[in-house]
Short mmCIF file of C-alpha atoms in Angstrom, two decimals:
data_model
loop_
_atom_site.label_atom_id
_atom_site.label_comp_id
_atom_site.label_asym_id
_atom_site.label_seq_id
_atom_site.Cartn_x
_atom_site.Cartn_y
_atom_site.Cartn_z
CA MET A 1 119.93 28.74 19.20
CA LYS A 2 123.63 28.04 18.86
CA ILE A 3 126.37 30.49 19.80
CA PHE A 4 129.35 30.20 17.46
CA LYS A 5 132.92 31.42 17.82
CA LYS A 6 134.26 33.83 15.21
CA GLU A 7 136.09 31.09 13.29
CA GLN A 8 132.83 29.14 13.07
CA LEU A 9 131.04 32.27 11.87
CA ARG A 10 133.62 32.67 9.12
CA LEU A 11 133.14 29.02 8.09
CA CYS A 12 129.37 29.50 8.10
CA ASP A 13 129.74 32.40 5.64
CA GLU A 14 132.01 30.29 3.43
CA HIS A 15 129.57 27.35 3.38
CA THR A 16 126.69 29.70 2.60
CA ILE A 17 128.57 31.28 -0.30
CA LYS A 18 129.55 27.88 -1.68
CA ASN A 19 126.25 26.02 -1.21
CA LYS A 20 124.00 28.86 -2.35
CA ASN A 21 126.24 29.66 -5.34
CA LEU A 22 126.90 33.21 -4.13
CA ARG A 23 129.87 35.53 -4.20
CA SER A 24 131.13 37.09 -0.99
CA ILE A 25 130.02 40.50 -2.30
CA ASP A 26 126.49 39.07 -2.62
CA LEU A 27 126.44 38.10 1.05
CA MET A 28 127.64 41.59 1.91
CA GLU A 29 124.77 43.00 -0.15
CA ILE A 30 122.25 40.81 1.70
CA ALA A 31 123.64 42.01 5.03
CA ALA A 32 123.43 45.67 4.01
CA THR A 33 119.94 45.25 2.54
CA ASN A 34 118.58 43.77 5.76
CA CYS A 35 120.26 46.47 7.85
CA TYR A 36 118.70 49.06 5.52
CA LYS A 37 115.26 47.51 6.05
CA TRP A 38 115.70 47.53 9.82
CA ILE A 39 116.81 51.18 9.85
CA THR A 40 114.22 52.55 7.42
CA GLU A 41 111.38 50.83 9.29
CA ARG A 42 112.33 52.87 12.36
CA TYR A 43 113.80 56.18 11.17
CA THR A 44 112.29 58.69 8.76
CA LYS A 45 114.10 60.90 6.26
CA ASP A 46 114.19 63.64 8.89
CA TYR A 47 117.26 61.85 10.28
CA SER A 48 120.74 62.48 8.96
CA PHE A 49 123.30 59.67 8.91
CA TYR A 50 127.06 59.61 9.50
CA ILE A 51 128.57 56.22 8.67
CA VAL A 52 132.14 55.65 9.86
CA CYS A 53 133.83 52.88 7.85
CA GLY A 54 137.04 50.91 8.20
CA LYS A 55 139.11 49.27 5.48
CA GLY A 56 137.95 45.70 6.12
CA ASN A 57 134.69 43.96 5.30
CA ASN A 58 132.82 45.68 8.12
CA GLY A 59 133.60 48.92 6.29
CA GLY A 60 132.28 47.30 3.10
CA ASP A 61 128.99 46.58 4.88
CA GLY A 62 128.85 50.23 5.94
CA LEU A 63 129.55 51.51 2.41
CA ALA A 64 126.86 49.26 0.92
CA LEU A 65 124.38 50.48 3.55
CA ALA A 66 125.39 54.10 2.85
CA ARG A 67 124.71 53.61 -0.87
CA MET A 68 121.25 52.22 -0.17
CA LEU A 69 120.42 55.10 2.17
CA VAL A 70 121.52 57.63 -0.46
CA GLU A 71 119.38 55.85 -3.06
CA GLY A 72 116.49 56.06 -0.59
CA ASP A 73 116.93 59.88 -0.40
CA TYR A 74 118.35 59.89 3.11
CA GLU A 75 120.99 62.45 4.03
CA VAL A 76 124.22 60.50 4.36
CA GLU A 77 127.86 61.31 4.94
CA VAL A 78 130.56 58.63 4.94
CA LEU A 79 133.74 59.05 6.97
CA MET A 80 136.46 56.54 6.17
CA LEU A 81 139.50 55.60 8.18
CA GLN A 82 142.69 57.04 6.63
CA SER A 83 142.72 56.45 2.84
CA LYS A 84 141.25 54.15 0.22
CA ASP A 85 144.49 52.14 0.04
CA ASP A 86 144.54 48.53 1.27
CA LEU A 87 140.80 48.00 1.17
CA THR A 88 139.60 44.41 1.06
CA GLU A 89 138.32 43.34 -2.36
CA ASP A 90 134.61 43.56 -1.48
CA THR A 91 135.06 46.84 0.39
CA GLN A 92 136.81 48.28 -2.67
CA ILE A 93 133.82 47.27 -4.83
CA ASN A 94 131.40 49.01 -2.48
CA PHE A 95 133.68 52.03 -2.26
CA ASP A 96 133.56 52.32 -6.06
CA ARG A 97 129.76 51.88 -6.05
CA PHE A 98 129.16 54.66 -3.51
CA PRO A 99 127.83 57.64 -5.52
CA ASN A 100 128.98 60.49 -3.26
CA SER A 101 132.35 61.69 -2.07
CA VAL A 102 133.89 60.19 1.07
CA GLN A 103 135.61 62.12 3.86
CA PHE A 104 138.91 60.45 4.85
CA ILE A 105 139.95 60.85 8.48
CA ASP A 106 143.48 60.39 9.71
CA ASN A 107 143.20 62.32 12.97
CA ASP A 108 140.53 63.39 15.44
CA SER A 109 139.86 66.79 13.83
CA PHE A 110 136.74 65.62 11.93
CA GLU A 111 133.35 67.13 12.77
CA ILE A 112 129.96 65.49 13.11
CA GLU A 113 126.92 67.71 13.60
CA SER A 114 125.09 66.56 16.71
CA PHE A 115 121.32 66.87 16.78
CA ASN A 116 118.49 64.76 18.15
CA SER A 117 118.01 63.55 14.57
CA THR A 118 121.65 62.52 14.05
CA ILE A 119 122.34 58.81 13.61
CA LEU A 120 125.95 57.66 13.79
CA ILE A 121 126.67 54.21 12.35
CA ASP A 122 129.79 52.28 13.33
CA ALA A 123 131.22 50.13 10.53
CA LEU A 124 134.88 50.40 11.51
CA PHE A 125 135.85 46.93 12.74
CA GLY A 126 134.07 43.57 12.75
CA ILE A 127 134.59 40.26 14.53
CA GLY A 128 137.95 39.67 12.81
CA LEU A 129 139.68 42.23 15.02
CA ASN A 130 142.05 40.44 17.43
CA ARG A 131 143.76 43.32 19.22
CA SER A 132 143.02 46.37 21.32
CA LEU A 133 142.57 49.61 19.40
CA ASP A 134 145.30 52.20 19.63
CA GLY A 135 146.63 55.24 17.78
CA ILE A 136 144.26 57.02 15.42
CA GLU A 137 141.63 54.27 15.70
CA LYS A 138 141.44 54.77 19.46
CA LYS A 139 141.24 58.56 19.09
CA ILE A 140 138.42 58.32 16.54
CA ILE A 141 136.27 56.02 18.69
CA ASP A 142 137.00 57.98 21.86
CA LYS A 143 135.77 61.12 20.10
CA ILE A 144 132.72 59.40 18.57
CA ASN A 145 131.71 58.07 21.99
CA GLN A 146 131.51 61.67 23.24
CA ILE A 147 129.18 62.79 20.44
CA SER A 148 125.49 63.02 21.29
CA ALA A 149 123.66 60.97 18.65
CA ILE A 150 121.77 57.73 18.14
CA LYS A 151 124.57 55.19 17.74
CA ILE A 152 124.22 51.96 15.76
CA SER A 153 126.89 49.27 15.33
CA ILE A 154 127.00 46.94 12.35
CA ASP A 155 127.53 43.32 13.47
CA ILE A 156 129.57 44.18 16.58
CA PRO A 157 130.67 47.41 18.31
CA SER A 158 134.15 48.24 17.03
CA GLY A 159 136.84 47.08 19.45
CA LEU A 160 134.65 44.53 21.27
CA PRO A 161 135.89 40.92 21.08
CA SER A 162 133.22 38.42 20.04
CA ASP A 163 134.34 35.37 22.06
CA GLU A 164 136.02 37.04 25.03
CA LEU A 165 135.45 40.05 27.27
CA PRO A 166 137.24 43.38 26.85
CA LYS A 167 140.19 44.28 29.01
CA GLU A 168 139.88 47.06 31.55
CA ASN A 169 139.94 50.57 29.99
CA GLN A 170 139.83 49.14 26.45
CA THR A 171 138.46 51.56 23.84
CA ILE A 172 135.19 50.28 22.34
CA PHE A 173 132.40 51.95 20.41
CA LYS A 174 129.39 52.34 22.70
CA ALA A 175 126.24 51.56 20.71
CA ASP A 176 122.58 52.16 21.46
CA GLU A 177 121.63 49.45 18.96
CA THR A 178 123.68 46.59 17.51
CA LEU A 179 122.59 44.91 14.26
CA THR A 180 124.43 41.60 14.49
CA PHE A 181 124.63 39.15 11.61
CA GLY A 182 123.09 35.70 11.99
CA PHE A 183 124.00 34.93 15.59
CA ILE A 184 124.43 36.51 19.01
CA LYS A 185 128.09 36.81 19.96
CA ARG A 186 129.00 35.41 23.37
CA SER A 187 130.49 38.67 24.64
CA PHE A 188 127.04 40.28 24.23
CA LEU A 189 125.68 38.03 27.00
CA HIS A 190 128.03 39.17 29.76
CA LYS A 191 127.74 42.52 31.50
CA GLU A 192 131.31 43.55 30.64
CA GLY A 193 130.48 43.29 26.92
CA ALA A 194 126.78 44.09 27.01
CA GLU A 195 127.43 47.62 28.23
CA TYR A 196 128.71 48.43 24.71
CA THR A 197 126.01 46.74 22.61
CA GLY A 198 122.82 48.49 23.69
CA ASN A 199 119.81 46.63 22.29
CA VAL A 200 120.87 43.68 20.13
CA HIS A 201 118.96 42.72 16.98
CA ILE A 202 119.78 39.64 14.91
CA ILE A 203 119.90 40.41 11.18
CA ASP A 204 119.00 37.30 9.19
CA LEU A 205 121.35 36.49 6.30
CA ASP A 206 119.68 33.21 5.26
CA LEU A 207 122.83 31.32 6.20
CA ASP A 208 123.45 27.67 5.33
CA GLN A 209 121.16 25.61 7.57
CA ASP A 210 123.04 22.34 7.07
CA PHE A 211 126.21 23.91 8.41
CA ILE A 212 124.34 25.40 11.38
CA LYS A 213 122.70 22.07 12.18
CA ASN A 214 125.89 20.01 11.97
CA GLU A 215 128.38 22.42 13.53
CA SER A 216 128.91 21.64 17.22
CA THR A 217 129.10 24.14 20.06
CA ASP A 218 129.04 24.09 23.86
CA ASN A 219 127.09 27.35 24.14
CA TYR A 220 123.42 28.00 23.38
CA ILE A 221 120.70 30.59 23.86
CA ILE A 222 117.39 29.14 25.05
CA SER A 223 114.70 29.69 22.40
CA SER A 224 110.93 29.91 22.82
CA ASN A 225 110.56 27.01 20.35
CA TYR A 226 112.68 24.79 22.60
CA ILE A 227 110.42 25.67 25.54
CA LYS A 228 107.22 25.04 23.55
CA ASN A 229 108.52 21.63 22.47
CA ASN A 230 109.54 20.65 25.99
CA ILE A 231 106.55 21.79 28.04
CA ARG A 232 104.80 18.69 29.34
CA LYS A 233 101.34 18.14 27.81
CA ARG A 234 98.58 17.28 30.29
CA GLN A 235 96.35 14.39 29.26
CA LYS A 236 92.60 14.20 29.97
CA PHE A 237 92.60 11.25 32.35
CA GLU A 238 95.70 12.09 34.39
CA HIS A 239 95.25 12.82 38.09
CA LYS A 240 97.25 14.83 40.61
CA GLY A 241 99.49 11.86 41.41
CA ASP A 242 100.67 11.87 37.80
CA PHE A 243 102.07 15.39 38.17
CA GLY A 244 104.54 14.71 40.91
CA LYS A 245 105.10 15.45 44.56
CA ALA A 246 107.32 18.35 45.60
CA LEU A 247 108.64 19.07 49.09
CA LEU A 248 109.96 22.57 49.76
CA ILE A 249 112.18 22.78 52.86
CA GLY A 250 113.06 26.14 54.38
CA GLY A 251 111.84 29.07 56.39
CA SER A 252 112.84 30.34 59.79
CA TYR A 253 111.56 33.03 62.14
CA GLY A 254 111.30 36.23 60.08
CA GLN A 255 111.95 34.41 56.80
CA VAL A 256 108.85 32.29 56.27
CA GLY A 257 107.98 34.44 53.25
CA SER A 258 110.89 32.89 51.32
CA ILE A 259 109.60 29.34 51.52
CA ALA A 260 106.03 30.57 50.93
CA LEU A 261 107.15 32.07 47.62
CA SER A 262 108.85 28.81 46.64
CA THR A 263 105.75 26.84 47.59
CA ASN A 264 103.38 29.00 45.55
CA ALA A 265 105.76 28.93 42.57
CA ALA A 266 105.82 25.11 42.64
CA LEU A 267 102.02 25.11 42.68
CA ARG A 268 101.83 27.53 39.73
CA VAL A 269 103.94 25.39 37.39
CA GLY A 270 101.55 22.47 37.56
CA THR A 271 102.92 20.27 40.35
CA GLY A 272 100.31 17.73 41.45
CA ILE A 273 101.02 17.73 45.21
CA VAL A 274 103.14 20.26 47.10
CA HIS A 275 104.29 19.87 50.70
CA THR A 276 106.20 22.43 52.74
CA LEU A 277 108.47 21.62 55.66
CA ALA A 278 109.08 24.69 57.83
CA PRO A 279 109.28 25.66 61.53
CA GLU A 280 106.03 25.75 63.50
CA CYS A 281 106.16 29.55 63.48
CA GLY A 282 105.32 29.40 59.77
CA TYR A 283 102.16 27.31 60.14
CA GLN A 284 99.56 30.07 59.91
CA ILE A 285 101.50 32.03 57.32
CA LEU A 286 101.91 29.09 54.94
CA GLN A 287 98.37 27.76 55.41
CA THR A 288 97.10 31.26 54.61
CA LEU A 289 99.41 32.09 51.68
CA ALA A 290 99.41 28.60 50.14
CA PRO A 291 96.23 26.74 51.19
CA GLU A 292 96.73 24.16 48.44
CA ALA A 293 100.01 22.98 50.00
CA ILE A 294 100.35 20.57 52.92
CA PHE A 295 102.30 21.97 55.89
CA HIS A 296 104.73 19.98 58.05
CA GLY A 297 106.14 21.59 61.18
CA ALA A 298 109.80 20.89 61.79
CA GLY A 299 110.90 22.49 65.05
CA GLN A 300 113.48 20.45 66.96
CA LYS A 301 112.44 17.28 65.11
CA ILE A 302 113.64 18.46 61.71
CA VAL A 303 115.90 15.44 61.14
CA GLU A 304 113.17 12.90 61.93
CA THR A 305 110.60 14.86 59.93
CA ILE A 306 112.83 14.96 56.85
CA GLU A 307 113.53 11.24 57.08
CA LEU A 308 109.80 10.52 57.07
CA LEU A 309 109.10 12.65 54.01
CA VAL A 310 111.98 12.59 51.56
CA ASN A 311 111.60 9.15 50.01
CA ASP A 312 108.63 9.92 47.77
CA TYR A 313 109.25 13.60 47.05
CA THR A 314 111.36 15.87 44.87
CA LEU A 315 113.12 18.26 47.23
CA GLY A 316 113.84 21.97 46.96
CA ILE A 317 115.88 23.14 49.93
CA GLY A 318 117.19 26.43 51.23
CA PRO A 319 114.96 29.54 51.02
CA GLY A 320 114.92 31.13 54.48
CA LEU A 321 116.27 27.91 55.99
CA GLY A 322 118.79 29.47 58.36
CA SER A 323 122.12 27.90 59.23
CA ASP A 324 122.13 27.08 62.95
CA ASN A 325 123.85 23.89 64.11
CA ILE A 326 120.66 21.77 64.24
CA THR A 327 119.75 22.81 60.67
CA LYS A 328 123.29 22.17 59.43
CA GLY A 329 123.26 18.71 60.96
CA ALA A 330 119.90 17.85 59.43
CA PHE A 331 121.00 19.12 56.03
CA GLU A 332 124.25 17.18 56.15
CA GLN A 333 122.35 14.01 57.09
CA LEU A 334 119.91 14.56 54.22
CA LEU A 335 122.74 14.87 51.67
CA LYS A 336 124.30 11.63 52.90
CA ASN A 337 121.03 9.69 52.68
CA GLU A 338 119.51 11.12 49.50
CA ASN A 339 120.37 9.87 46.01
CA LYS A 340 117.71 11.64 43.92
CA PRO A 341 118.50 15.05 42.31
CA LEU A 342 117.86 17.97 44.67
CA VAL A 343 117.30 21.68 44.08
CA LEU A 344 119.60 23.66 46.40
CA ASP A 345 119.41 27.42 46.94
CA ALA A 346 120.02 30.20 49.45
CA ASP A 347 120.93 28.88 52.93
CA ALA A 348 121.52 25.38 51.60
CA LEU A 349 124.29 26.93 49.52
CA ASN A 350 125.50 29.03 52.44
CA ILE A 351 125.85 25.89 54.57
CA ILE A 352 127.87 24.24 51.77
CA ALA A 353 130.08 27.34 51.56
CA THR A 354 131.07 26.84 55.22
CA ASP A 355 131.86 23.15 54.70
CA LYS A 356 132.94 22.49 51.12
CA LYS A 357 133.33 18.77 51.79
CA LEU A 358 129.55 18.63 51.45
CA LEU A 359 129.92 19.26 47.69
CA LYS A 360 130.91 15.63 47.22
CA SER A 361 127.73 14.49 48.98
CA ILE A 362 125.37 16.28 46.57
CA PRO A 363 123.47 13.69 44.49
CA GLU A 364 124.30 13.55 40.78
CA ASN A 365 122.19 15.74 38.51
CA SER A 366 121.14 18.01 41.37
CA ILE A 367 120.48 21.66 40.53
CA LEU A 368 122.27 24.44 42.44
CA THR A 369 120.94 27.99 41.89
CA PRO A 370 123.54 30.45 43.23
CA HIS A 371 123.74 34.15 42.52
CA PRO A 372 127.31 35.32 41.72
CA LYS A 373 128.26 36.01 45.36
CA GLU A 374 126.95 32.65 46.57
CA PHE A 375 128.87 30.96 43.78
CA GLU A 376 132.02 32.85 44.79
CA ARG A 377 131.70 31.78 48.43
CA ILE A 378 131.51 28.13 47.37
CA PHE A 379 133.90 27.93 44.41
CA GLY A 380 136.20 30.96 44.73
CA LYS A 381 136.77 34.34 43.09
CA THR A 382 137.13 34.99 39.36
CA ASN A 383 138.12 38.07 37.40
CA SER A 384 135.01 38.40 35.21
CA SER A 385 131.52 37.03 34.68
CA LEU A 386 132.82 34.95 31.75
CA GLU A 387 135.53 33.41 33.94
CA GLN A 388 132.88 32.66 36.56
CA CYS A 389 130.73 31.00 33.90
CA GLU A 390 133.65 28.85 32.76
CA LEU A 391 134.46 27.87 36.36
CA ALA A 392 130.79 26.91 36.80
CA ARG A 393 131.05 24.76 33.68
CA LYS A 394 134.15 23.04 35.08
CA LYS A 395 132.50 22.39 38.46
CA ALA A 396 129.28 21.13 36.86
CA ILE A 397 131.30 18.54 34.95
CA GLU A 398 133.49 17.64 37.92
CA LEU A 399 130.62 17.24 40.43
CA LYS A 400 128.10 15.89 37.85
CA ILE A 401 125.55 18.55 38.80
CA HIS A 402 123.69 21.45 37.19
CA ILE A 403 124.63 24.98 38.17
CA VAL A 404 122.12 27.74 37.47
CA LEU A 405 124.20 30.90 37.72
CA LYS A 406 121.69 33.68 38.25
CA GLY A 407 122.06 37.06 36.58
CA HIS A 408 120.68 39.20 33.74
CA TYR A 409 121.36 36.34 31.34
CA THR A 410 121.03 33.45 33.78
CA THR A 411 123.20 30.54 32.63
CA VAL A 412 122.50 26.85 33.06
CA LEU A 413 125.69 24.75 33.16
CA THR A 414 125.15 21.00 32.79
CA PRO A 415 127.17 17.91 33.80
CA LEU A 416 127.99 17.49 30.09
CA GLY A 417 129.64 20.90 30.02
CA ILE A 418 126.95 22.65 27.97
CA CYS A 419 126.12 26.28 28.73
CA TYR A 420 122.59 27.58 28.10
CA TYR A 421 121.94 31.34 28.32
CA ASN A 422 118.42 32.38 29.26
CA PRO A 423 117.23 35.41 27.24
CA THR A 424 114.18 36.25 29.37
CA GLY A 425 114.08 38.45 32.47
CA ASN A 426 114.78 42.07 33.35
CA ALA A 427 116.25 44.36 36.00
CA GLY A 428 112.91 44.56 37.83
CA MET A 429 113.55 41.02 39.03
CA ALA A 430 116.62 42.15 40.98
CA LYS A 431 114.68 42.08 44.24
CA GLY A 432 114.39 39.87 47.29
CA GLY A 433 112.27 36.79 46.69
CA SER A 434 112.89 36.36 42.96
CA GLY A 435 115.38 33.56 43.56
CA ASP A 436 112.96 31.80 45.93
CA VAL A 437 110.40 31.78 43.12
CA LEU A 438 112.93 30.20 40.75
CA THR A 439 113.66 27.48 43.32
CA GLY A 440 109.96 26.61 43.52
CA ILE A 441 109.54 26.60 39.73
CA ILE A 442 112.49 24.27 39.11
CA THR A 443 111.51 21.97 41.99
CA GLY A 444 107.96 21.75 40.65
CA LEU A 445 109.13 20.88 37.16
CA LEU A 446 111.59 18.29 38.46
CA ALA A 447 108.77 16.74 40.48
CA GLN A 448 106.75 16.40 37.25
CA SER A 449 109.45 14.13 35.80
CA TYR A 450 111.16 16.75 33.68
CA ALA A 451 114.78 15.69 33.16
CA PRO A 452 117.02 17.80 35.43
CA THR A 453 118.52 19.69 32.47
CA ASP A 454 115.07 20.50 31.10
CA ALA A 455 113.76 21.44 34.55
CA ALA A 456 116.56 23.98 34.87
CA ILE A 457 116.26 25.34 31.31
CA VAL A 458 112.46 25.50 31.20
CA GLY A 459 112.35 26.83 34.77
CA CYS A 460 114.70 29.72 34.04
CA TYR A 461 112.81 30.64 30.88
CA LEU A 462 109.38 30.59 32.57
CA HIS A 463 110.72 32.59 35.51
CA GLY A 464 112.21 35.29 33.29
CA LYS A 465 109.23 35.45 30.94
CA ALA A 466 106.80 35.89 33.83
CA GLY A 467 109.09 38.63 35.09
CA ASP A 468 108.96 40.33 31.69
CA ILE A 469 105.16 40.31 31.73
CA ALA A 470 105.17 41.62 35.32
CA ALA A 471 107.48 44.48 34.29
CA LEU A 472 105.17 45.31 31.39
CA LYS A 473 102.06 45.35 33.58
CA LYS A 474 103.49 46.72 36.83
CA SER A 475 106.80 48.42 35.83
CA GLN A 476 110.26 47.19 36.78
CA GLU A 477 110.22 49.45 39.82
CA ALA A 478 106.88 48.33 41.27
CA MET A 479 106.87 44.62 40.39
CA THR A 480 107.54 42.10 43.14
CA ALA A 481 108.46 38.42 43.37
CA GLN A 482 104.79 37.60 43.92
CA ASP A 483 104.01 39.20 40.56
CA ILE A 484 106.38 36.74 38.90
CA ILE A 485 104.32 33.88 40.35
CA ASN A 486 101.04 35.50 39.38
CA TYR A 487 102.05 35.99 35.74
CA LEU A 488 103.26 32.42 35.22
CA SER A 489 99.72 31.68 34.05
CA GLU A 490 100.06 34.15 31.17
CA VAL A 491 103.34 32.54 30.13
CA PHE A 492 101.71 29.12 29.84
CA VAL A 493 98.75 30.57 27.92
CA THR A 494 101.13 32.31 25.50
CA LEU A 495 103.25 29.18 24.97
CA LYS A 496 100.17 27.12 24.11
CA LYS A 497 98.84 29.55 21.50
#
C-alpha cells in the first residue's frame, strides 16, 4: 500500500472527482457516510456526541457527520470555531444542511459534559494545516485534551502534520481513534506522531485507482496481499537441497541461546539445510534445542572453520557472537572474502560500530538489522525517528545495502531508496531474543533464493505476525521470543488459506 504526501492526496481527490463525475461536496458526503457507518457499528444511541468543527473542509466533514447522526436519532451537539464567516464552499453547504443550532466558540469558556458515554469528535483541522496551532485554537485543543471522553479524529488529529513529525511541545488533539481517509499518513507510523492517533482505521472513499496505480512514491506499507503473492510455493518433487543452505554464526559463553533462537527460526521458515557455527561450549545446547541443524564448533579455529563453510551457504552473523579480538579478526576477514549478501545483526553490528571502515567491505545487497541504538552507534545521532529513517535511506543507497530498522513499525530501507513500513508486531515483542529470531527468519528466506528485498520484507512481516498471534494466545506480558518461532506455523497456514 502506498503512502502519499498531502499534495498527492489532494491530487488524488481531484482525479477522483473528475474521473467519477463527482462534485467535491459528493466526496465529502461519501467520507461522512463511511465515518457514520464506522461509528454506528460500534456505539449505540446511549452515547452522546460533541463534534468540534473548524472552518475548512475538515469542519465540513464533521458537519456532514453530525447531520447524519442527528438523522439517526443520536444526541449531537456541534461546537464550531469562532463564527460562520469564511467557511469553505462545501463546509458552508453542510453548515446550511445541519438541522440544529450550532454553538460558536471564540474562547475556552465552552462546556462539554463528561461521562463514560461521551464521544468527542475532532473535525477542526485536516491535512492542509501547515503551521503550529496558537491563540484560541491552541486553547480549545488544550482544554479538549483534558476532558474525559472517547475521542475520535476525522482524517488526522488536529495540529498533527501528515508528512512530518510535530515539534516539541506542539499542541495536537490526542485521539483514541483516528478515521483517516484513503491512506495512512506517514506521521502515524512514527512514535512522535503515533502517540496522538490512537488506533488508526482507514476509511475507504473509493478513490481513483488509476491515479493510485500510476502515482509514484518512495514510501509503502507492507500488505498481506504482497506477502501472499511473494511466499515461495513448494513443489511436489523438490528436495531439501532446493530450499537452500543457511549458516548461522554466533554464540559465546552465556549467549548460546541467541544463536539457538536464530537457528530454530531459520528452520521454521522452510530452509532446507541449516548449519550453526558456534563455540564448543554451545554443542550440547544447540544439538538439544535444534536437533535438525548441523553444529560446527569454532573455538580458536573460527577463521579456518568459516573459510571451509561460507562458499555454499547464506550467512546470518552476529547473535551472541561476542567481540573479542579473535572474533573481530575473523569477522573482518569474512567481510573481505565474501561477495554474497549477508545478514548482519547484534555483535556483527557492534564490531562495525567500533571500526566504521568495515562498512565499505559489506557485500552489496546485504541486510543489516539494527535497533535504533545500534543504528546510532554506526551512523550517528538524529533528532527524531523520522530523521533516523531518512538517514537509513541515505546510507542504504550509499552503501548499496538493505537496512532493517527495528521498532514498532519496523522499516525496510532498500538500495533503491524505497522505505517499507511493516504493520505487524506488538509491544510484547520488546524482549530479549526477538531480534535473534528475525535474523534467523531473514537468513532462512535469503537461503531459499528470495531476493534480498523480499527476504527482508517478507521476514519482517512473518516475524511481526507470529508475534501478534503469540500475544493473542499468551499475552504481550507472558510471550517470549520462542513463542514467535512456534507461531510461525500458524502464519503460514493463515497465508495459504
